[in-house]
XYZ file of N, CA and C in Angstrom:
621
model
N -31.204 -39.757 -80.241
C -31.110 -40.205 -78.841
C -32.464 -40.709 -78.380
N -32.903 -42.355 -78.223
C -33.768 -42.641 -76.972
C -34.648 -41.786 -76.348
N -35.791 -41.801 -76.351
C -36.484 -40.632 -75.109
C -36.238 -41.603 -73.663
N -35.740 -40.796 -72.865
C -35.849 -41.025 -71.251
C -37.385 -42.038 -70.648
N -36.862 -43.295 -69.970
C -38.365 -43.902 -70.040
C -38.852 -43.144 -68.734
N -39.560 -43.220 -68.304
C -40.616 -42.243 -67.765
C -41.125 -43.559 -66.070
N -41.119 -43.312 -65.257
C -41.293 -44.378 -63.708
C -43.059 -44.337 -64.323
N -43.250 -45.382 -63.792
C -44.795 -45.517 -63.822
C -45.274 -45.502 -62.387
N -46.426 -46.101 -62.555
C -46.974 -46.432 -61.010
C -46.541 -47.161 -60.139
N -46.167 -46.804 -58.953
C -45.191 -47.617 -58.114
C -46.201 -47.694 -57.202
N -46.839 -49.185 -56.586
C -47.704 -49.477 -55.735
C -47.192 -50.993 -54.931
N -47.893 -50.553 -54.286
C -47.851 -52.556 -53.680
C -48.704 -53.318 -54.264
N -48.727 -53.640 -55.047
C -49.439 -55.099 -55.801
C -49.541 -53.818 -57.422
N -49.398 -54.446 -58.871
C -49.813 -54.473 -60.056
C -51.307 -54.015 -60.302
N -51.371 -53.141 -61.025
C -52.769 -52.740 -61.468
C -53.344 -53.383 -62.488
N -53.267 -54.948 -62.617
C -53.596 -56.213 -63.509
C -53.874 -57.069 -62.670
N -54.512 -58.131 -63.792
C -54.826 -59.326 -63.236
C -53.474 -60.271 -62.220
N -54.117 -61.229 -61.600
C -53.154 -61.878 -61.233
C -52.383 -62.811 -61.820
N -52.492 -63.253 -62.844
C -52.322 -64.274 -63.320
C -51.026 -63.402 -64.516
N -51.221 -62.173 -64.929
C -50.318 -61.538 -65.630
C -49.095 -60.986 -64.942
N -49.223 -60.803 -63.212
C -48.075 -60.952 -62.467
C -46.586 -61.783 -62.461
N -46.926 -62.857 -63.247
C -45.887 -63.361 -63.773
C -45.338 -63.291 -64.838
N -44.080 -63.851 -64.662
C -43.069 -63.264 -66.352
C -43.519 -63.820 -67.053
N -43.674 -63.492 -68.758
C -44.010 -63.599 -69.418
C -43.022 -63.847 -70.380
N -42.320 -64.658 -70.654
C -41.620 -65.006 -71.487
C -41.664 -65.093 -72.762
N -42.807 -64.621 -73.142
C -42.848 -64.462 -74.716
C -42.768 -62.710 -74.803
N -42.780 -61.945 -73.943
C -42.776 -60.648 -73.977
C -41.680 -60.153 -72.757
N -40.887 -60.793 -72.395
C -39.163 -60.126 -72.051
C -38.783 -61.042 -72.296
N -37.142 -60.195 -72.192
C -35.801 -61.291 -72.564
C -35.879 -62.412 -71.722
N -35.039 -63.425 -71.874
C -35.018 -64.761 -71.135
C -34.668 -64.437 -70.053
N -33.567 -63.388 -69.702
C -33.070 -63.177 -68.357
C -34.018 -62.109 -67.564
N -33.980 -63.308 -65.765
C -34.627 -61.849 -65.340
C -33.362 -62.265 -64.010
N -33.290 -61.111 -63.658
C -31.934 -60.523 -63.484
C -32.468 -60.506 -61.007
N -32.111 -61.374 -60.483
C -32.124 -61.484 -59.055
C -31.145 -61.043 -58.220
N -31.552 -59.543 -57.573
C -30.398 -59.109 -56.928
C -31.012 -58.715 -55.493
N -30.959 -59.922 -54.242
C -31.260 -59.799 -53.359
C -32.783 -60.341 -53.200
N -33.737 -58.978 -53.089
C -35.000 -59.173 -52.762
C -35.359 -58.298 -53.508
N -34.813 -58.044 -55.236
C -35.015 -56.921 -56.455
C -35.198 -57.927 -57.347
N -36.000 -58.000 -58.376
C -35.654 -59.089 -59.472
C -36.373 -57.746 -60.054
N -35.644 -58.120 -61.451
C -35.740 -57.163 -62.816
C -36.437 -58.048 -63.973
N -37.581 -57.221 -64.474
C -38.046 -58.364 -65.239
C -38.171 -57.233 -66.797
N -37.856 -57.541 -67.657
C -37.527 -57.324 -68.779
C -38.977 -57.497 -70.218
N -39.202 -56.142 -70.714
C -40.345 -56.539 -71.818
C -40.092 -56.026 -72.666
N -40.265 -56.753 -73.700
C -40.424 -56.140 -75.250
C -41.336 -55.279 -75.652
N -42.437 -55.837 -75.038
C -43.728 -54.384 -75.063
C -43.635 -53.513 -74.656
N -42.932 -53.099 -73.345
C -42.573 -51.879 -72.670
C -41.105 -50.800 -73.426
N -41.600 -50.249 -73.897
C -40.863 -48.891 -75.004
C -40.172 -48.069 -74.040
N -41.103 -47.441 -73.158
C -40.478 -45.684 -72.181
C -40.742 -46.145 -70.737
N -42.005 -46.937 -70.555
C -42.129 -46.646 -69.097
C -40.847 -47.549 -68.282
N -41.085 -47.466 -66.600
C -40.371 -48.283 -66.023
C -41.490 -48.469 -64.374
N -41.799 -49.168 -64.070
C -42.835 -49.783 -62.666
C -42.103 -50.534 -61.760
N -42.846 -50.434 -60.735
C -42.514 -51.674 -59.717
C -43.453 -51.910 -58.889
N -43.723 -52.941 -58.588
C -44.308 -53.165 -57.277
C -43.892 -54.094 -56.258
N -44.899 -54.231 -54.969
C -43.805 -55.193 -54.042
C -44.524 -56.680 -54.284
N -44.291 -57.627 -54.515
C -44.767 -59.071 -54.247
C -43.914 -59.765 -53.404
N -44.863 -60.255 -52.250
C -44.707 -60.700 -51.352
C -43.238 -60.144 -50.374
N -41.789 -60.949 -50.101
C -41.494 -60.387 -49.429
C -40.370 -59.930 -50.883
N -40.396 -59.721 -52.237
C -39.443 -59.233 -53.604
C -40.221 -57.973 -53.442
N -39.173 -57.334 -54.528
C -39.806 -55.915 -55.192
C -39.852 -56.271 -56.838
N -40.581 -56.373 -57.545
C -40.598 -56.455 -58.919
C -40.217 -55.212 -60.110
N -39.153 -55.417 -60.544
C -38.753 -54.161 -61.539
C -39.122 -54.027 -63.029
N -40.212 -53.467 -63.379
C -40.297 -53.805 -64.820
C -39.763 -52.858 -66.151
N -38.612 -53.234 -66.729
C -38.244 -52.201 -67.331
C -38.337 -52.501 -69.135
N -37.878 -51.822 -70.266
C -38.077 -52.297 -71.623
C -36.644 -53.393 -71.585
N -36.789 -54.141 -73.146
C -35.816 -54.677 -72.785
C -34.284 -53.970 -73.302
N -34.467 -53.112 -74.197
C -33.384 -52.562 -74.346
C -32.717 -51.565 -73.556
N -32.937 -51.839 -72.398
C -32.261 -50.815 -71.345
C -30.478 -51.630 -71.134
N -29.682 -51.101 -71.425
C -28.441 -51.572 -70.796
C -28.860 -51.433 -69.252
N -27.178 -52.337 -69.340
C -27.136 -53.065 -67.403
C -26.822 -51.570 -66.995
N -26.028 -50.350 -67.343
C -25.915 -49.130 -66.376
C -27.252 -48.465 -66.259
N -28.512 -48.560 -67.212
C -29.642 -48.197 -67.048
C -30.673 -48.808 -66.332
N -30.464 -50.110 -65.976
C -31.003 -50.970 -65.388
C -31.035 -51.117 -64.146
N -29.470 -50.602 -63.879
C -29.173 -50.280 -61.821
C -29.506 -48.670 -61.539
N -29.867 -48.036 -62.563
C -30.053 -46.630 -61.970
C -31.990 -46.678 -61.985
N -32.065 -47.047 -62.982
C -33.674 -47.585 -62.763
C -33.781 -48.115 -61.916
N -33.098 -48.834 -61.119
C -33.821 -50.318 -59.793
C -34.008 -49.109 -58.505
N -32.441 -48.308 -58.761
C -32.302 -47.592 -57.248
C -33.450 -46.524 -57.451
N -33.841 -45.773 -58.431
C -34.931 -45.094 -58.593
C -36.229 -45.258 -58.437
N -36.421 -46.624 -58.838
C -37.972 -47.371 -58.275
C -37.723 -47.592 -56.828
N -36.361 -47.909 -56.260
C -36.815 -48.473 -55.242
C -37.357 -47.266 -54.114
N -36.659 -46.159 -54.464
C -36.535 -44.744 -53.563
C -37.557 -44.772 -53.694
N -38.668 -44.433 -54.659
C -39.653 -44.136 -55.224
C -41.053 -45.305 -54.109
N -40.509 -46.409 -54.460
C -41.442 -46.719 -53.120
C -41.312 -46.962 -51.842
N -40.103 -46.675 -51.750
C -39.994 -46.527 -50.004
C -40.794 -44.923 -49.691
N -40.734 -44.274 -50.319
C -41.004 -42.705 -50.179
C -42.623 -43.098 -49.926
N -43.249 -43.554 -51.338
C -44.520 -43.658 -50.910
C -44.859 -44.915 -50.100
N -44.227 -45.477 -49.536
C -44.783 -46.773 -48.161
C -44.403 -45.684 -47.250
N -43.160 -44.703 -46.613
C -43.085 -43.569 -45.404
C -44.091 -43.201 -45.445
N -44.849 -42.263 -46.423
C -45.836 -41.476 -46.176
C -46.714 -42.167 -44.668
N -47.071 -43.620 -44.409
C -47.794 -43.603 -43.474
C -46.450 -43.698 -42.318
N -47.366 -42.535 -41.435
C -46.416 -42.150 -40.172
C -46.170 -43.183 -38.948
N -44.979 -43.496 -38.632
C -45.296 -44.942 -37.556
C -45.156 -44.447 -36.127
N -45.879 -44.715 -35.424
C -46.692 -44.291 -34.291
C -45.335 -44.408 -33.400
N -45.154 -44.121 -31.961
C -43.865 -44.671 -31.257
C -43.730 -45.972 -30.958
N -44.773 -46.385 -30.551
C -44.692 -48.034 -30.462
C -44.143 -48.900 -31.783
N -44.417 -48.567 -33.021
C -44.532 -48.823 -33.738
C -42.359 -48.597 -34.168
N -42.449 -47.662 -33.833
C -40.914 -47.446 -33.632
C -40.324 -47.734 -33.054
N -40.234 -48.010 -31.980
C -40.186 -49.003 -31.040
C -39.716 -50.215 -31.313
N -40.545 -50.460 -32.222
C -40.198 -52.264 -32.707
C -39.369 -52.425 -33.711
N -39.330 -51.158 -34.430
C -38.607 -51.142 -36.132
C -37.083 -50.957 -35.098
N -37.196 -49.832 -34.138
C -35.736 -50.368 -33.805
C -34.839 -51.797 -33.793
N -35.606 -51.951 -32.603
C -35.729 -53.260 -32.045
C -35.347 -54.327 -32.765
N -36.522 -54.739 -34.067
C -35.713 -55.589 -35.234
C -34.407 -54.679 -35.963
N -34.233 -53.617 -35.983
C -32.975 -53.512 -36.982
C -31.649 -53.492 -35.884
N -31.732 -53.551 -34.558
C -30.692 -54.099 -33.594
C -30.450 -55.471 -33.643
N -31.528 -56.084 -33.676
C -31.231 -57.518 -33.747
C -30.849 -57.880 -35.500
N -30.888 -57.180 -36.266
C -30.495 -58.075 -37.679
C -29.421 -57.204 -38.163
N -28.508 -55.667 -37.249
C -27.488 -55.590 -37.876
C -26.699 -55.650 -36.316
N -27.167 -55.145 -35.231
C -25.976 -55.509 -34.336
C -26.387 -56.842 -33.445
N -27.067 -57.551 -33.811
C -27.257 -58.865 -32.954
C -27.790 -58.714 -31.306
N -28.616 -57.297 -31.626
C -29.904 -57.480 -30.231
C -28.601 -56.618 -29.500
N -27.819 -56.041 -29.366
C -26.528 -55.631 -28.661
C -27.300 -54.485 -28.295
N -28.214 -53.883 -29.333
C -28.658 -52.358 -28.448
C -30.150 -52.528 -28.243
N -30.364 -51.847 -26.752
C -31.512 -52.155 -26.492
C -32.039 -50.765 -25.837
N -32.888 -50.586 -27.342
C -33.487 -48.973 -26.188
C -34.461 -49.272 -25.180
N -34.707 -48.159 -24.345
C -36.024 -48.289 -23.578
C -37.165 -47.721 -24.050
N -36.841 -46.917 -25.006
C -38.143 -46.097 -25.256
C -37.712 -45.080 -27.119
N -38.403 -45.197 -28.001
C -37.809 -44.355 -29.151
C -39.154 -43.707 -29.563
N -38.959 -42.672 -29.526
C -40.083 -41.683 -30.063
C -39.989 -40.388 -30.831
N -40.920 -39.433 -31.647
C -40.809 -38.877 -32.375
C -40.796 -36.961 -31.524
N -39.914 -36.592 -31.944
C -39.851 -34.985 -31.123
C -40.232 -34.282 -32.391
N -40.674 -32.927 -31.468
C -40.855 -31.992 -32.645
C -40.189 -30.686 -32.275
N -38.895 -30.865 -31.177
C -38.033 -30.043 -30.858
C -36.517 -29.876 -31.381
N -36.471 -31.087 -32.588
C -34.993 -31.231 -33.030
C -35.009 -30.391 -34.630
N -34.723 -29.166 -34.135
C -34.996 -28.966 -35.531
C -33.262 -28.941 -36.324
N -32.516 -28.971 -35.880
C -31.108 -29.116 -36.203
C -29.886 -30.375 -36.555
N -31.129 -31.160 -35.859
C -30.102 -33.002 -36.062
C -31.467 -33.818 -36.215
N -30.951 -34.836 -36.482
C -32.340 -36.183 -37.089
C -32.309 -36.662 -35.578
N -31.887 -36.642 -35.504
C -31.761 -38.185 -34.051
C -30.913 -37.373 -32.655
N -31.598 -38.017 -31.867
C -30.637 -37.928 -30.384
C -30.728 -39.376 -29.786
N -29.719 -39.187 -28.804
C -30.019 -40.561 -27.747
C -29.302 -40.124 -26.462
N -30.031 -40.791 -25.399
C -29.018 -40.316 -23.734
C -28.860 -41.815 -23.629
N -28.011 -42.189 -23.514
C -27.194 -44.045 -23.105
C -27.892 -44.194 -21.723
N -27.864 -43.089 -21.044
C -27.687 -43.227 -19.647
C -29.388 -43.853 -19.066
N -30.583 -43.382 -20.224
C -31.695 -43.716 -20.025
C -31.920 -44.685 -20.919
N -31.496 -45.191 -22.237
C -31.732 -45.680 -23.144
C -33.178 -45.366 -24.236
N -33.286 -43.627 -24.183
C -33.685 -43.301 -24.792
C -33.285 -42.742 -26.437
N -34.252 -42.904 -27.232
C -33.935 -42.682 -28.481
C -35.157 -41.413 -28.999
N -34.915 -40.286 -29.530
C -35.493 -39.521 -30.697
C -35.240 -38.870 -31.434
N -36.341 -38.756 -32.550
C -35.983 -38.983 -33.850
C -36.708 -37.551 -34.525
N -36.221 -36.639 -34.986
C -36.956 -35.628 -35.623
C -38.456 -35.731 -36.586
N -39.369 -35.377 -36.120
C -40.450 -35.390 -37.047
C -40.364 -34.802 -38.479
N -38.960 -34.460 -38.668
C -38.671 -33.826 -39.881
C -38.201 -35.123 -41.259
N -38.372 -36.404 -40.655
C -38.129 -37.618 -41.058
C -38.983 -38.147 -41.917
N -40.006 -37.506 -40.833
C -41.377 -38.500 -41.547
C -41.965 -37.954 -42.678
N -42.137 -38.870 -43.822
C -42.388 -39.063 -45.092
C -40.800 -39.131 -45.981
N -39.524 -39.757 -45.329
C -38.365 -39.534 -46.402
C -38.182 -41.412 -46.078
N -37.719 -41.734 -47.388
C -37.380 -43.184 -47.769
C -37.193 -43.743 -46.364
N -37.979 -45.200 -46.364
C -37.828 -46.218 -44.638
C -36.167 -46.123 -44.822
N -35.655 -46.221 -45.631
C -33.911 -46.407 -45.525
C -33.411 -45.569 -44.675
N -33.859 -44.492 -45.312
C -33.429 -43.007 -44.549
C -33.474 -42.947 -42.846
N -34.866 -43.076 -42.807
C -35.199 -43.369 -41.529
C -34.744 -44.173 -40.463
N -34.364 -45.982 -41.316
C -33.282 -46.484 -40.445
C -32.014 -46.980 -40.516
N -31.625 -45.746 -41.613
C -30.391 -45.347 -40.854
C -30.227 -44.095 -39.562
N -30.914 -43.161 -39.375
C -30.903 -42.403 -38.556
C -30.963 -43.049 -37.546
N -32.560 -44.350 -37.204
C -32.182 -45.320 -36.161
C -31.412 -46.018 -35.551
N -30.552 -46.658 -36.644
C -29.289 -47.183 -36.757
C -27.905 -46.493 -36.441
N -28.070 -45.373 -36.186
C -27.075 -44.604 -35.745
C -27.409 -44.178 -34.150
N -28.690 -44.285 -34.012
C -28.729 -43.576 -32.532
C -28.372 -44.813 -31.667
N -28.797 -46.331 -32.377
C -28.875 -47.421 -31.409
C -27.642 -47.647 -31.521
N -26.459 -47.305 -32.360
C -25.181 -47.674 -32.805
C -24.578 -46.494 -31.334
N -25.308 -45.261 -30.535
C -24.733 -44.377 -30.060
C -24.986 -45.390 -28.327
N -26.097 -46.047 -28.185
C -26.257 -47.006 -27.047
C -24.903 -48.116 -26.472
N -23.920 -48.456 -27.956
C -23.028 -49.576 -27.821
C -21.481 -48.537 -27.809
N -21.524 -47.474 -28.390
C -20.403 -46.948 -28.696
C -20.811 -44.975 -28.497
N -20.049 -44.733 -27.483
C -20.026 -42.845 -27.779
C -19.133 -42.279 -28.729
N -19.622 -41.386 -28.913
C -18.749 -40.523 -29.992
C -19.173 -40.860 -31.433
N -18.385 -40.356 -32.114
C -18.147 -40.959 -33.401
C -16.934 -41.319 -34.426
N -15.834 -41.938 -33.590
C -14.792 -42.562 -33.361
C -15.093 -43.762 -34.333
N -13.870 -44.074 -34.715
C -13.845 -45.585 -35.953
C -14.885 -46.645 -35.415
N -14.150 -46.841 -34.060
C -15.714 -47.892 -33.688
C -16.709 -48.158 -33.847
N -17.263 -46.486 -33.605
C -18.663 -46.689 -34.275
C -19.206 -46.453 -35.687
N -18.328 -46.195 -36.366
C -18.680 -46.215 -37.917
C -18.466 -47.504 -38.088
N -17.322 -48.327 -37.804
C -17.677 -49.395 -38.028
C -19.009 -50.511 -37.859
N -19.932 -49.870 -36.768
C -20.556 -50.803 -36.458
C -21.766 -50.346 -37.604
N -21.806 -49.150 -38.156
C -22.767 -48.839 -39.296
C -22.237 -49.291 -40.485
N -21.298 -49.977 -40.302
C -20.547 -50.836 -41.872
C -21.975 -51.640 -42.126
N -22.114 -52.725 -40.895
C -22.798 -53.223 -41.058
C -24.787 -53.165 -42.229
N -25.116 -51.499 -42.420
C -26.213 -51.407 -42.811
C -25.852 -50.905 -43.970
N -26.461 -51.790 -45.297
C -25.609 -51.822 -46.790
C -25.794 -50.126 -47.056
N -26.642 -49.172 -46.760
C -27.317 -48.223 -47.227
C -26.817 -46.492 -46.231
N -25.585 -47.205 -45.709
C -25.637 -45.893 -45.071
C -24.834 -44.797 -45.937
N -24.307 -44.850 -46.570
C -23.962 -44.107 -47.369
C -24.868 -43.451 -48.220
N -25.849 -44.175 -48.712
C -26.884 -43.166 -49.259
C -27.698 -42.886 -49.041
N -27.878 -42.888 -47.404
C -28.941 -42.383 -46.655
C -28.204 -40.854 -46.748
N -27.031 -41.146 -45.950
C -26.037 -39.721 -45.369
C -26.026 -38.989 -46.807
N -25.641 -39.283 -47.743
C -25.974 -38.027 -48.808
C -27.381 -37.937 -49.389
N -28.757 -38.587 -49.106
C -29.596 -38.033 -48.793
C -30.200 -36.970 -48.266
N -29.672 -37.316 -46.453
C -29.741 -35.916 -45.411
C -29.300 -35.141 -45.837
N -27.852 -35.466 -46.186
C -26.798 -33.742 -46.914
C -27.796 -33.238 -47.926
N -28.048 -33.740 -48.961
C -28.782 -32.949 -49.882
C -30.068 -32.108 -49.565
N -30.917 -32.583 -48.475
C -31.851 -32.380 -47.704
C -31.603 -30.918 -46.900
N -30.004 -30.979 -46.557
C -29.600 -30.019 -45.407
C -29.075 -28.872 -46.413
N -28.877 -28.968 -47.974
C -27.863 -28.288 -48.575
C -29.231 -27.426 -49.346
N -30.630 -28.413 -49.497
C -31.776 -27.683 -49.976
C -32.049 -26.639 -49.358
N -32.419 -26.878 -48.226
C -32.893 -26.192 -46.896
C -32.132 -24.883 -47.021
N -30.501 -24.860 -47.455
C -29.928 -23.519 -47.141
C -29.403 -22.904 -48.033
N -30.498 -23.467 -49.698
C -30.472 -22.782 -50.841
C -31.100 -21.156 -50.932
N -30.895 -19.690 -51.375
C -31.316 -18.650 -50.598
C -32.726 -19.339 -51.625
N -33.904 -18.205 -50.744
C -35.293 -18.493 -51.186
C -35.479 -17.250 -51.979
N -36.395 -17.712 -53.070
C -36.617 -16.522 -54.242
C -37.695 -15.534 -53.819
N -37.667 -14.289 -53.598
C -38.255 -13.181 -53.008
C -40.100 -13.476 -53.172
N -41.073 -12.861 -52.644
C -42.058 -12.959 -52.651
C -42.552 -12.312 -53.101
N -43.613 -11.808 -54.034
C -43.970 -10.576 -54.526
C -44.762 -10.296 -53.539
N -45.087 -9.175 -53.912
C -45.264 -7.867 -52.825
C -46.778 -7.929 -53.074
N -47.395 -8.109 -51.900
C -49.671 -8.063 -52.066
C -49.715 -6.650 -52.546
N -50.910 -6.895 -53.413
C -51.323 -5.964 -54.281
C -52.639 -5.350 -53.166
């Protein structure tokens, strides 16, 4: 059996020259494989590892070339987690949230929700998100910050989805059809919520 290839360094920009940033066609297969704003680029030199980084507004996937296509989509979603996790690490201020709403209203519900104000609490320790319609306020658990930007807006995406629609009635799931990723945000959180209420292994006792 194959040894398991191993994620490498996942950064924003390549730890090489620039000029080696591009495919190399004498060292991967002919195909490099464009899915969205993911391209997969394929090497013969590369044995175990698997990398990515972001260029420009793509993510670059570099894997060996003998990875089959079912190893190839579990590698992409793994790099990609992998650097959304480390781009969260920096914490975005409220203003700053503010705006990430803001654009993800306008590019999945067409500007339809409009908060007044979205900021970070450190009183929710039981739900990710709240919202009152009535003020057009939005917040968001500080228990967020540092988990995949996906993660994050989908939680957004649900509170601004709570501005157009109450409850959580077909309506408004429908209107989260719209964000390709909510499904694996939500079993994200679950797993998150199912860690949390794994029992904890005893402490030894100070000597």
């Amino acid at each position: 059996m194959p040894a398991e290839p191993s994620p490498g360094v996942v950064g924003e920009t390549p730890a090489r020259s620039a000029v080696s940033q591009q495919p190399d066609t004498a060292t991967r297969a002919p195909r490099a494989s464009v899915a969205g704003a993911v391209e997969v680029r394929r090497s013969t030199r590369r044995r175990k590892s698997v990398s990515a980084y972001r260029e420009g507004g793509r993510t670059i996937v570099l894997i060996p070339a003998r990875m089959s296509e079912a190893e190839e989509r579990r590698w992409v979603g793994v790099m990609l987690d992998k650097l959304a996790a480390q781009e969260s690490k920096r914490v975005l201020g409220d203003t700053e949230l503010t705006e990430r709403a803001e654009r993800l209203s306008t590019q999945f519900f067409d500007g339809r929700a409009r908060p007044a104000s979205v900021r970070w609490v450190t009183n929710q320790n039981t739900r990710w998100g709240s919202c009152t319609p009535a003020e057009g306020s939005i917040r968001l658990s500080h228990r967020l910050q540092g988990m995949p930007e996906y993660v994050v807006d989908y939680v957004l995406l649900h509170e601004l989805a709570h501005l157009l629609v109450p409850g959580h009635g077909p309506d408004f799931w429908r209107l989260l059809e719209a964000y390709p990723r909510t499904e694996r945000a939500r079993g994200y959180l679950e797993g998150v919520v199912a860690a949390d209420q794994l029992p904890q292994p005893p402490t030894a006792p100070e000597e």
